[in-house]
CSV table of C-alpha atoms and ligand atoms in Angstrom, one decimal:
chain,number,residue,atom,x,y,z
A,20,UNK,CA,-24.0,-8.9,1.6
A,21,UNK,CA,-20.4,-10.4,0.8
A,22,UNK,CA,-18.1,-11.0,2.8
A,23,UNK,CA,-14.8,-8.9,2.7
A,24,UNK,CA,-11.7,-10.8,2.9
A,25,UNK,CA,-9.7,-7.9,3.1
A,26,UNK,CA,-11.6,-5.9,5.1
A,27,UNK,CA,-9.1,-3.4,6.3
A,28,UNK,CA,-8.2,-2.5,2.5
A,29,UNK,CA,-8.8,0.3,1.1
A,30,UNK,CA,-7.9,2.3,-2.6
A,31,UNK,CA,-4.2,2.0,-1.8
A,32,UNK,CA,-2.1,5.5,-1.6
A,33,UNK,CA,-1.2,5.3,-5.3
A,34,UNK,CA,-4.7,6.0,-7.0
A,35,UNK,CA,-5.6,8.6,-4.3
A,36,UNK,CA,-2.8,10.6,-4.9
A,37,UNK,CA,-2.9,10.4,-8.3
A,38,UNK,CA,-6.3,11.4,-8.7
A,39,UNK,CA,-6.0,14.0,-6.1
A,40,UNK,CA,-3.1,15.3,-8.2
A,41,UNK,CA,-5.2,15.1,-11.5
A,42,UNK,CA,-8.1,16.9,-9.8
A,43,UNK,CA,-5.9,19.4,-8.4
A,44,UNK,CA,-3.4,19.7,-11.6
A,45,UNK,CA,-0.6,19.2,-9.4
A,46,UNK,CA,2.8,18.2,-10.2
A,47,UNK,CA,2.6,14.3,-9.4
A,48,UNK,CA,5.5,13.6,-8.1
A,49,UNK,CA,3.2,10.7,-6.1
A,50,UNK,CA,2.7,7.8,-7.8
A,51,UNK,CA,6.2,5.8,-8.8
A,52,UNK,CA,6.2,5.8,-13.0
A,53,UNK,CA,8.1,7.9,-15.0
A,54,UNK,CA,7.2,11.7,-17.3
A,55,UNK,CA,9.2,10.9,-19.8
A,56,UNK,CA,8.9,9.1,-23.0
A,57,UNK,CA,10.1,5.4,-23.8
A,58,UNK,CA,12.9,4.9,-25.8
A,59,UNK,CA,11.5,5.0,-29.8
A,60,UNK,CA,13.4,1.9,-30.3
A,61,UNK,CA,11.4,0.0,-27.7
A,62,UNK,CA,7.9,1.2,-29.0
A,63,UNK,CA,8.9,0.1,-32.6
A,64,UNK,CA,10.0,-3.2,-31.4
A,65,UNK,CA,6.4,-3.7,-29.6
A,66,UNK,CA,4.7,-2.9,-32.5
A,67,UNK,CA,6.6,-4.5,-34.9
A,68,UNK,CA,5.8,-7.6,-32.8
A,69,UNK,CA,1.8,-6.8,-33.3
A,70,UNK,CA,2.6,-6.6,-37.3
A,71,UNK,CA,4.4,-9.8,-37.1
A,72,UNK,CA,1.4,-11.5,-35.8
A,73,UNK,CA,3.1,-12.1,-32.4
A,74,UNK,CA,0.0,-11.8,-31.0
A,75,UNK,CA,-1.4,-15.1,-29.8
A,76,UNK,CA,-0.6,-16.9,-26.3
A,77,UNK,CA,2.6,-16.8,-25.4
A,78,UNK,CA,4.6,-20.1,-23.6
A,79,UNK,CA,3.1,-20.4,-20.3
A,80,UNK,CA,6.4,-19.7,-18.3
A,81,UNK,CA,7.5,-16.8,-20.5
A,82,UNK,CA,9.1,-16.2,-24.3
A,83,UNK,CA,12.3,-18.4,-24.3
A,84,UNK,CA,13.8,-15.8,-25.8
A,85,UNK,CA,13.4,-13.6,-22.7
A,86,UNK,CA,14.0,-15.8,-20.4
A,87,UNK,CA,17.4,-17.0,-21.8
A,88,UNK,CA,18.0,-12.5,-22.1
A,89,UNK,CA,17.1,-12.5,-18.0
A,90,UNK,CA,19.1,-16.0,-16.9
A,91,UNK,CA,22.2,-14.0,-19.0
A,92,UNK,CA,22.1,-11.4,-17.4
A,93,UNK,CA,21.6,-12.9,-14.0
A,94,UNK,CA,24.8,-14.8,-14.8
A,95,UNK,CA,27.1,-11.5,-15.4
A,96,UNK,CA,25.4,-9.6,-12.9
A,97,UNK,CA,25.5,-12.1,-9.9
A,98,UNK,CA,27.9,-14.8,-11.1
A,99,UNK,CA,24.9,-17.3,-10.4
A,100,UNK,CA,22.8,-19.7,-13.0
A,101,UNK,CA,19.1,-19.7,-13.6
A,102,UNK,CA,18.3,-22.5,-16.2
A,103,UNK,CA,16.2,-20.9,-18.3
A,104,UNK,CA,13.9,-24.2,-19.0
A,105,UNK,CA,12.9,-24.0,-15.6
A,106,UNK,CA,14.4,-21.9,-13.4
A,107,UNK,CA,12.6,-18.2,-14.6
A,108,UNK,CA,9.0,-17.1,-15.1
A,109,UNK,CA,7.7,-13.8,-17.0
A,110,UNK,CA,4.9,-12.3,-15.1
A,111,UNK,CA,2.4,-9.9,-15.5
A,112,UNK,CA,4.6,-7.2,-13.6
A,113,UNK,CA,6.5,-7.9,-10.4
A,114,UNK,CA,3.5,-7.8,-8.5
A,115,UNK,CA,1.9,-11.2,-9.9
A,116,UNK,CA,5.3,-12.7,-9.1
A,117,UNK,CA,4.8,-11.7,-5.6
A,118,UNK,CA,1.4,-12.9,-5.6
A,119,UNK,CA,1.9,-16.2,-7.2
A,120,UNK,CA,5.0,-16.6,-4.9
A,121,UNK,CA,3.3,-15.6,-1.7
A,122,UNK,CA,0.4,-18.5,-2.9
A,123,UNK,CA,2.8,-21.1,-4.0
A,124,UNK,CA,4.5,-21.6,-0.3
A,125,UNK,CA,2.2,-19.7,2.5
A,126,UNK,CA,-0.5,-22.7,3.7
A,127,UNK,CA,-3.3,-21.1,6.1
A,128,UNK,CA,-1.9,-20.3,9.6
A,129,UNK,CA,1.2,-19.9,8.5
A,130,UNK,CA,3.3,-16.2,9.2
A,131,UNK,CA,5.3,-14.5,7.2
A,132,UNK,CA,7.7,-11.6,8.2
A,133,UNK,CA,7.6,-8.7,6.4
A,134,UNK,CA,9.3,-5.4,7.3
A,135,UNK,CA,7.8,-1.7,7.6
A,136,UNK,CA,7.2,0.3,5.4
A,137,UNK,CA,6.1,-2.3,3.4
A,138,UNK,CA,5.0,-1.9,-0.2
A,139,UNK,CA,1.2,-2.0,-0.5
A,140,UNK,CA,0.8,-5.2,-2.2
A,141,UNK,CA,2.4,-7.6,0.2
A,142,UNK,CA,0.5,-7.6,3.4
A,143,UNK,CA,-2.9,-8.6,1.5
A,144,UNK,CA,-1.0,-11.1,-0.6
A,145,UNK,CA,-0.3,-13.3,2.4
A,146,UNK,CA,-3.9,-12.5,3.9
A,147,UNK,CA,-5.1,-13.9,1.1
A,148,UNK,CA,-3.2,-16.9,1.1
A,149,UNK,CA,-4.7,-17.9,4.7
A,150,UNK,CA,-1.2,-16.3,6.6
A,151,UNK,CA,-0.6,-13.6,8.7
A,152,UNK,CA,1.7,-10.9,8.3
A,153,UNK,CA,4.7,-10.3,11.3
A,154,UNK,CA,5.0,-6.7,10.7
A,155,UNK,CA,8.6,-5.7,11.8
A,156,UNK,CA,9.6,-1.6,12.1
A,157,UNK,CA,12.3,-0.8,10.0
A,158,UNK,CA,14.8,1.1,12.3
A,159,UNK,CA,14.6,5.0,11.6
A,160,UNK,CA,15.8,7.3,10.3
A,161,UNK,CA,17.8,5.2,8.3
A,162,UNK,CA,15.3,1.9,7.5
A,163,UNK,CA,17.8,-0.7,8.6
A,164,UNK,CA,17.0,-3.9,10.0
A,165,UNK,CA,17.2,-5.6,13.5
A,166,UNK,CA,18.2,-9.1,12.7
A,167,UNK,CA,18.5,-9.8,16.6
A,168,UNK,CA,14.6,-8.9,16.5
A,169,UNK,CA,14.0,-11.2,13.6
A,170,UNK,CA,15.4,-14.2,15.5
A,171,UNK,CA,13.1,-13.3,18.4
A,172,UNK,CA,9.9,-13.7,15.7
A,173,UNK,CA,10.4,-16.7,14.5
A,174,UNK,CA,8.6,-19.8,15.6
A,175,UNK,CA,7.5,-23.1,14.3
A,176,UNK,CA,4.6,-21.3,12.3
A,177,UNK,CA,7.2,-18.9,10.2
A,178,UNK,CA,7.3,-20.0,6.7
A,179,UNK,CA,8.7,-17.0,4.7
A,180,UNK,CA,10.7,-13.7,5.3
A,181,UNK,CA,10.5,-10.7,2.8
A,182,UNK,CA,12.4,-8.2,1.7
A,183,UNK,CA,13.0,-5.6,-0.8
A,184,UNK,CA,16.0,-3.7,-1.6
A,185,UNK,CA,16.7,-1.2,-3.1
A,186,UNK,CA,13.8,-0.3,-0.6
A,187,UNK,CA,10.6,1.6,-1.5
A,188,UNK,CA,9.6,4.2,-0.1
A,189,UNK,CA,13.0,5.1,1.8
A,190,UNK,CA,15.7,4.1,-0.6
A,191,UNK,CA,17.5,2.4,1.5
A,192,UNK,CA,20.0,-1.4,0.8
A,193,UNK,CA,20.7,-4.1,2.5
A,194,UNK,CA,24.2,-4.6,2.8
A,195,UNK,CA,26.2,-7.4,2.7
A,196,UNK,CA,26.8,-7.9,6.7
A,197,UNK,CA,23.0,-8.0,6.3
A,198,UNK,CA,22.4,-10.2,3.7
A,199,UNK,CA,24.9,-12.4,5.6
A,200,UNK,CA,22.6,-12.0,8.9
A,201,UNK,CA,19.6,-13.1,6.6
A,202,UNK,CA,21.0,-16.1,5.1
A,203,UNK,CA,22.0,-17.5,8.2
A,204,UNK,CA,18.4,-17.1,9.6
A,205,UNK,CA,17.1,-18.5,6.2
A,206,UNK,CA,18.9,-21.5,6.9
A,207,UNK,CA,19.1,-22.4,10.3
A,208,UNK,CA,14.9,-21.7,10.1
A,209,UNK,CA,14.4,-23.6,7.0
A,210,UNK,CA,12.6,-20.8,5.5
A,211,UNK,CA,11.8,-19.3,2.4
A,212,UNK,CA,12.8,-16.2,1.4
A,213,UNK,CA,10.9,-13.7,-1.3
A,214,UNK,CA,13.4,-11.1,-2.1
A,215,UNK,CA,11.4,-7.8,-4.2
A,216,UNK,CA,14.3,-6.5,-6.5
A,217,UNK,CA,12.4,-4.5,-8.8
A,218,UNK,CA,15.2,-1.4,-8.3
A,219,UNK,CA,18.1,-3.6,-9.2
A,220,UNK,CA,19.8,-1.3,-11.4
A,221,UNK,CA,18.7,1.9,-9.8
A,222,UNK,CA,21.2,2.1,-7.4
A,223,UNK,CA,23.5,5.2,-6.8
A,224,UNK,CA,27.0,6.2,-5.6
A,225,UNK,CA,29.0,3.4,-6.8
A,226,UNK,CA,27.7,0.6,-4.5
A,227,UNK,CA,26.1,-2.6,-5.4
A,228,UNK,CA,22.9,-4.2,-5.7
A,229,UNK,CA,23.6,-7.6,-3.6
A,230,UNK,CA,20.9,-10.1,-5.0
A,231,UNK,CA,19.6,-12.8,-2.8
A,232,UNK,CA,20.7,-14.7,-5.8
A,233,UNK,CA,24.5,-13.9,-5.2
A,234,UNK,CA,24.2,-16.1,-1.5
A,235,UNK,CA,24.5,-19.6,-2.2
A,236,UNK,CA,21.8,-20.5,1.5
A,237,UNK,CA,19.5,-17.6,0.0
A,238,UNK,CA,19.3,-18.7,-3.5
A,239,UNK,CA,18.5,-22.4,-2.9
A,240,UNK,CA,15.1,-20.7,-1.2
A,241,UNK,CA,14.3,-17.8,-2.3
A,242,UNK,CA,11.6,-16.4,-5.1
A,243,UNK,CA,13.7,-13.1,-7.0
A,244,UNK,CA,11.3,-10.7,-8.0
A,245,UNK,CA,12.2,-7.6,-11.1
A,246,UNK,CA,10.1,-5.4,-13.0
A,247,UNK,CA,10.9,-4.2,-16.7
A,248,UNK,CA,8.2,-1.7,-15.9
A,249,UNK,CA,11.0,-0.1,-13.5
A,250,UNK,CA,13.6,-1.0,-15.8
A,251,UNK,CA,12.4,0.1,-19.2
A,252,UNK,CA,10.5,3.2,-17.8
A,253,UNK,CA,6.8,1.0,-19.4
A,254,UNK,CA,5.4,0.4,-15.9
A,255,UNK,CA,2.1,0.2,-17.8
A,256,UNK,CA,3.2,-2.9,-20.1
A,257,UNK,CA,3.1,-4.6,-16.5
A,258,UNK,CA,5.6,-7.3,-17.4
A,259,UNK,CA,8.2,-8.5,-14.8
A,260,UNK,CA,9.4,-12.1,-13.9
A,261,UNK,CA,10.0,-14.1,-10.6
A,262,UNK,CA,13.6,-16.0,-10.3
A,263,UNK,CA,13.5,-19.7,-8.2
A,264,UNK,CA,15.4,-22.8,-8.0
A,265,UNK,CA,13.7,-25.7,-9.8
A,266,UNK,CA,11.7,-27.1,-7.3
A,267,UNK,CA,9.9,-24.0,-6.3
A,268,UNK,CA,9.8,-22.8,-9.3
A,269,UNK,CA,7.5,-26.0,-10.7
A,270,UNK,CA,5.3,-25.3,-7.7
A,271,UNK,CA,5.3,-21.4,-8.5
A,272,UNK,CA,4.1,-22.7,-13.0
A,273,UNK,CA,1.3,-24.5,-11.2
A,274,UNK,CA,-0.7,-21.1,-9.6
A,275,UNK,CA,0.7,-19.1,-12.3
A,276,UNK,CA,-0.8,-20.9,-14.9
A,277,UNK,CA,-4.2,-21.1,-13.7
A,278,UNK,CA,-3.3,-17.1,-12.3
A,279,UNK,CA,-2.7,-15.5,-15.9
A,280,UNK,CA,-1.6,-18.4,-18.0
A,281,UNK,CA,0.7,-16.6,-20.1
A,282,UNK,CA,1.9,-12.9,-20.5
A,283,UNK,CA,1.2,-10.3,-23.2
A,284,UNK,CA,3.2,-11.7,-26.1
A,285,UNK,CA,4.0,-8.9,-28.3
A,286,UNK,CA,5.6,-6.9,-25.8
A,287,UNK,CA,8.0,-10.3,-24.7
A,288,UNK,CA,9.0,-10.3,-28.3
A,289,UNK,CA,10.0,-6.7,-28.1
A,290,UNK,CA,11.9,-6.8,-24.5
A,291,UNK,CA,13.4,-9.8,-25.4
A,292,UNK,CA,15.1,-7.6,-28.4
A,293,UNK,CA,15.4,-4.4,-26.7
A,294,UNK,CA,17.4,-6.2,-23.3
A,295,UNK,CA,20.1,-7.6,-25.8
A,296,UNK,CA,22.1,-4.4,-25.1
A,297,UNK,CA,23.1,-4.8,-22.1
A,298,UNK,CA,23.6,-1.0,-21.8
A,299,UNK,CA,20.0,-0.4,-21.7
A,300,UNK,CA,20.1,-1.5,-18.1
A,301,UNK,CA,23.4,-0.9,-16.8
A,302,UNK,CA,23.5,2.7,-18.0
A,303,UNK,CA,20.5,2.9,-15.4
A,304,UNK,CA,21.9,4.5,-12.6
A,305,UNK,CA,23.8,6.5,-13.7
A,306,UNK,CA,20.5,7.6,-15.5
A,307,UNK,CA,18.5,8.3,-12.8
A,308,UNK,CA,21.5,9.4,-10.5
A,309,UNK,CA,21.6,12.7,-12.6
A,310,UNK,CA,18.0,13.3,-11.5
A,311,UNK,CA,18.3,12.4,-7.9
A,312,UNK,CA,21.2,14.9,-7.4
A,313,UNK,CA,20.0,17.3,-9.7
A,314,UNK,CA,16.5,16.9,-7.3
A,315,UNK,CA,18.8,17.3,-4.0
A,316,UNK,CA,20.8,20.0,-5.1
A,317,UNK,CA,17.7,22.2,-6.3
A,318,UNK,CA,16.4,21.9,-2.7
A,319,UNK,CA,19.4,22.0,-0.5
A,320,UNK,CA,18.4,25.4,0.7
A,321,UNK,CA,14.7,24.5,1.7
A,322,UNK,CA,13.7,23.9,5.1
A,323,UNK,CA,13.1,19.9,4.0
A,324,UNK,CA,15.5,17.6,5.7
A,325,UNK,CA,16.9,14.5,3.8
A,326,UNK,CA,19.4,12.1,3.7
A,327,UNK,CA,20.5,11.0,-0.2
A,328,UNK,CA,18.4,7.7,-1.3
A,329,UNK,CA,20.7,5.0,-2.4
A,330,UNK,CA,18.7,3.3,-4.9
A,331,UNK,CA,15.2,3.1,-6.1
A,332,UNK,CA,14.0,6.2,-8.0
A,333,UNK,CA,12.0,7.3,-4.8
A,334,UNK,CA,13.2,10.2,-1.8
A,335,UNK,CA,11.6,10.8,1.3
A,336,UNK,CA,12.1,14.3,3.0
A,337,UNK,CA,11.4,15.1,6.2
A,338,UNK,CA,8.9,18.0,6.7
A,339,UNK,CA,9.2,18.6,10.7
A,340,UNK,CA,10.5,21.9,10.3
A,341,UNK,CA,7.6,23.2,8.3
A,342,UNK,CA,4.3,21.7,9.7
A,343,UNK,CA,3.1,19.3,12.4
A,344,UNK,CA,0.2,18.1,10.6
A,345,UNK,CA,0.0,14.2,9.8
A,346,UNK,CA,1.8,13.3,7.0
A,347,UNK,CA,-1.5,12.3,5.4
A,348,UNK,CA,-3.1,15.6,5.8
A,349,UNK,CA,0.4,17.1,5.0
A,350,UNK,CA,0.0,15.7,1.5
A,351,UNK,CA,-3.4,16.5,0.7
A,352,UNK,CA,-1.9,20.0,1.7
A,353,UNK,CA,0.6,20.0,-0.7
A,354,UNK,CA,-1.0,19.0,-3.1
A,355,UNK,CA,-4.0,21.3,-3.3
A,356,UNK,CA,-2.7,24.2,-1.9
A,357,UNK,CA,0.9,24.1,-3.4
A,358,UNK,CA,0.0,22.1,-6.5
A,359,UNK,CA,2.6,19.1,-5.8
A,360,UNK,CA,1.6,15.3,-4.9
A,361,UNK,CA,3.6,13.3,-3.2
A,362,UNK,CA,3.4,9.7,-1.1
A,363,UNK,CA,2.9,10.2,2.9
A,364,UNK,CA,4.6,7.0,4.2
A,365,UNK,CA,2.8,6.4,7.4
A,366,UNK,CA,0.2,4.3,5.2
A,367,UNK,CA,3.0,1.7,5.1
A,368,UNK,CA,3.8,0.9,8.0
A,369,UNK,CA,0.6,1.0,10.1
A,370,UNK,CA,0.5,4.7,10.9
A,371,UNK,CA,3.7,5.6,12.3
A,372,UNK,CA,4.6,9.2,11.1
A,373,UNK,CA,7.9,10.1,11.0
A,374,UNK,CA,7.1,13.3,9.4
A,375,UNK,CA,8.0,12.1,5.9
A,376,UNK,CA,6.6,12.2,2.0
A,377,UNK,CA,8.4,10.1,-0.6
A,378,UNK,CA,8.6,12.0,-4.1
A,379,UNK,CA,9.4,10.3,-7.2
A,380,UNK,CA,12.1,11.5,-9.1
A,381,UNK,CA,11.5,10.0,-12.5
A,382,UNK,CA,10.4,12.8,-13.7
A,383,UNK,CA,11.5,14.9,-16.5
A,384,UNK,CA,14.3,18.2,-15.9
A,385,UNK,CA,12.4,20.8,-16.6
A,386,UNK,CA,9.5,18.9,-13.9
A,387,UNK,CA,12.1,18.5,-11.1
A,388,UNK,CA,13.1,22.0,-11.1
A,389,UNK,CA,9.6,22.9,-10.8
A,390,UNK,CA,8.7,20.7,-8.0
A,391,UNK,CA,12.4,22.4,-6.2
A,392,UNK,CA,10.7,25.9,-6.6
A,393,UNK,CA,7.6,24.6,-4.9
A,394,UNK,CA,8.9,23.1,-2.6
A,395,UNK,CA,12.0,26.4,-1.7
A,396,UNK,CA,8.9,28.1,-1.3
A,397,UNK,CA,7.7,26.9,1.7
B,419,PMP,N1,7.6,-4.0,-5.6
B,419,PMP,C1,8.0,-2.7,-5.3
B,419,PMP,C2,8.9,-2.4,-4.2
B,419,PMP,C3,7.5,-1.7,-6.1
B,419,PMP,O1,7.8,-0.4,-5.9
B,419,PMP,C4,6.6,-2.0,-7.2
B,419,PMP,C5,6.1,-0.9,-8.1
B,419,PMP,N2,6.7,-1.0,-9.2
B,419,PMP,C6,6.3,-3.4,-7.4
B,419,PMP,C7,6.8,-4.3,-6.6
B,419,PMP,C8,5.4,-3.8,-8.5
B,419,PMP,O2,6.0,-3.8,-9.7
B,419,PMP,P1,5.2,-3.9,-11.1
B,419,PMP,O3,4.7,-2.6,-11.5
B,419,PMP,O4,6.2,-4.5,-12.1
B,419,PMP,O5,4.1,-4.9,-10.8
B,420,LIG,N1,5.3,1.0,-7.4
B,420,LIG,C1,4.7,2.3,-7.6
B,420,LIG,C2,5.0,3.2,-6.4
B,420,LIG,O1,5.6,2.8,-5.4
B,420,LIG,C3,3.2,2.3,-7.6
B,420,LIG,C4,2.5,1.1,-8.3
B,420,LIG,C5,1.1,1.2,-8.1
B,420,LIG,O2,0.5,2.3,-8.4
B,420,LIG,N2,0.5,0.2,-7.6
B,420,LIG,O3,4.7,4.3,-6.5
């Protein structure tokens, strides 16, 4: 029999709820990806690149191209350099960068702390790598975090802190009293940090997305992690890419080029195009602030309670008026009986319930209407 070396895992949330939702032909509002179509423009680029013959290896770290497009960006975004020689790696969606980062600095016994509700993919990441996941509680309701606490955690095994902001599944930022918090804990520590920024430019209500990269003791040791698949609604084109300073990024080439090697080429060519405007991400949350709000106001009369989500394109509602059933069981509810999936959010953060399902609101109009109806009719 083999041995399991991640025995406690099982088909994460995502496929469940997506299948259940397919079986069911419920609105799948589960899953993060989103209904509507990509942009003609982008699709043409990609297969122009396959009728140009861009379709051999690509360079190992990424298309220059593209990574010049990401360190540019970077720059106007964050006031802050990433040489593009070295400095920037395309990856085969953010969740190989986390991967590859999580191998190229945890050693076995080391710990990493990590803060719940997690996304699914880090916790195994480090298991793999021989460490050990410090699970911290977000505080709740409103997922903030405890940097007092933090301190307390540390010790001479702690190697790396994580976080991710805009947060999945609550939606909720780190501000900059908090990023402040964190960088002095970075530094005083010596620690790395791996900072998951896939919802950079989903962020509502005029406030700002403050990169790890914007902090001078944060940047000189952290891995940045962004997704196009969030950016350029293609999360099946899994392509992302993983910011670090020189050093760690030379350490973070050596696992990713024995990982994956090199990443799709054609669609680098056509990203590397399509990114040039740099409305095409900038006009993003704006984008899906429409949809939130239209989402929130379709449902202010339900019996759901909610506070806005600041970024990502994710909101959790809080069912507590309407059942007491596990938020697991909840969903399977909804779902077959009421024809709408959604995420329960206790499998992130070790089975606390606090009576809350994140629905994705990437979704076309005429979809998030529908899912309000269902959902003013309980
Ligand atoms: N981190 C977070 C917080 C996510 O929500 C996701 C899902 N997009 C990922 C990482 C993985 O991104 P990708 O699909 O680019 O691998
Ligand atoms: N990031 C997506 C979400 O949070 C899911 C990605 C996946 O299915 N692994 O819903």
């Amino acid at each position: 029999m083999i041995t399991s070396k991640l025995p406690q895992v099982t088909p994460s949330i995502f496929s469940v709820m997506s299948s259940l939702a397919h079986e069911y032909q419920a609105l799948n509002l589960s899953q993060g990806f989103p209904s509507f179509p990509v942009d003609a423009q982008l699709k043409e680029l990609h297969i122009k690149a396959i009728t140009d013959d861009k379709n051999q290896y690509a360079p190992m770290s990424g298309l220059p191209m593209l990574r010049e497009a990401i360190s540019i960006m970077t720059q106007k975004l964050h006031k802050t350099f990433y040489n593009p020689a070295n400095e920037i790696c395309i990856t085969a969606g953010a969740t190989q960068a986390i991967f590859t980062a999580i191998q190229t600095v945890v050693h076995r016994g080391d710990e990493v702390i990590v803060f719940t509700p997690a996304y699914d993919c880090y916790i195994p990441a480090i298991e793999l790598a021989g460490g050990k996941a410090i699970e911290i509680p977000m505080n709740l309701p409103d997922f903030t975090i405890d940097w007092n606490i933090v301190e307390v955690r540390i010790n001479n095994k702690t190697r790396m802190i994580m976080i991710n902001t805009p947060h999945n599944p609550s939606g909720s930022m780190l501000s900059h009293e908090d990023m402040l918090q964190l960088q002095d804990l970075i530094v005083t520590h010596d620690l790395f940090l791996l900072s998951d920024e896939v919802y950079e430019h989903i962020v509502f209500d005029q406030q700002e997305h403050l990169s790890a990269s914007r902090y001078p003791g944060l940047k000189e040791r952290s891995f940045i992690t962004g997704s196009f698949g969030k950016t350029f609604h293609i999360t099946g084109w899994k392509i992302g890419y993983c910011l670090a300073p020189k050093a760690m990024m030379e350490e973070f080439y050596k696992i990713h080029q024995y990982l994956v090697f090199c990443i799709n080429h054609p669609a680098q060519v056509a990203i590397a195009q399509y990114i040039q405007e740099e409305q095409r991400y900038l006009s993003l949350g704006s984008f899906y602030q429409k949809k939130r709000d239209l989402f929130l106001h379709s449902i202010q009369d339900s019996k759901f309670s909610f506070k806005p989500t600041q970024g990502s394109y994710f909101q959790l509602l809080n069912y507590s008026a309407l059942s007491n059933e596990a938020d697991v069981d909840y969903a399977r509810t909804l779902t077959i009986e009421h024809k709408i999936a959604s995420i329960p959010i206790s499998v992130f953060m070790n089975g606390t319930d606090p009576k809350m399902l994140r629905f994705c609101f990437a979704k076309e109009d005429h979809e998030i209407i529908k899912a309000a109806q269902i959902l003013n009719s309980l």
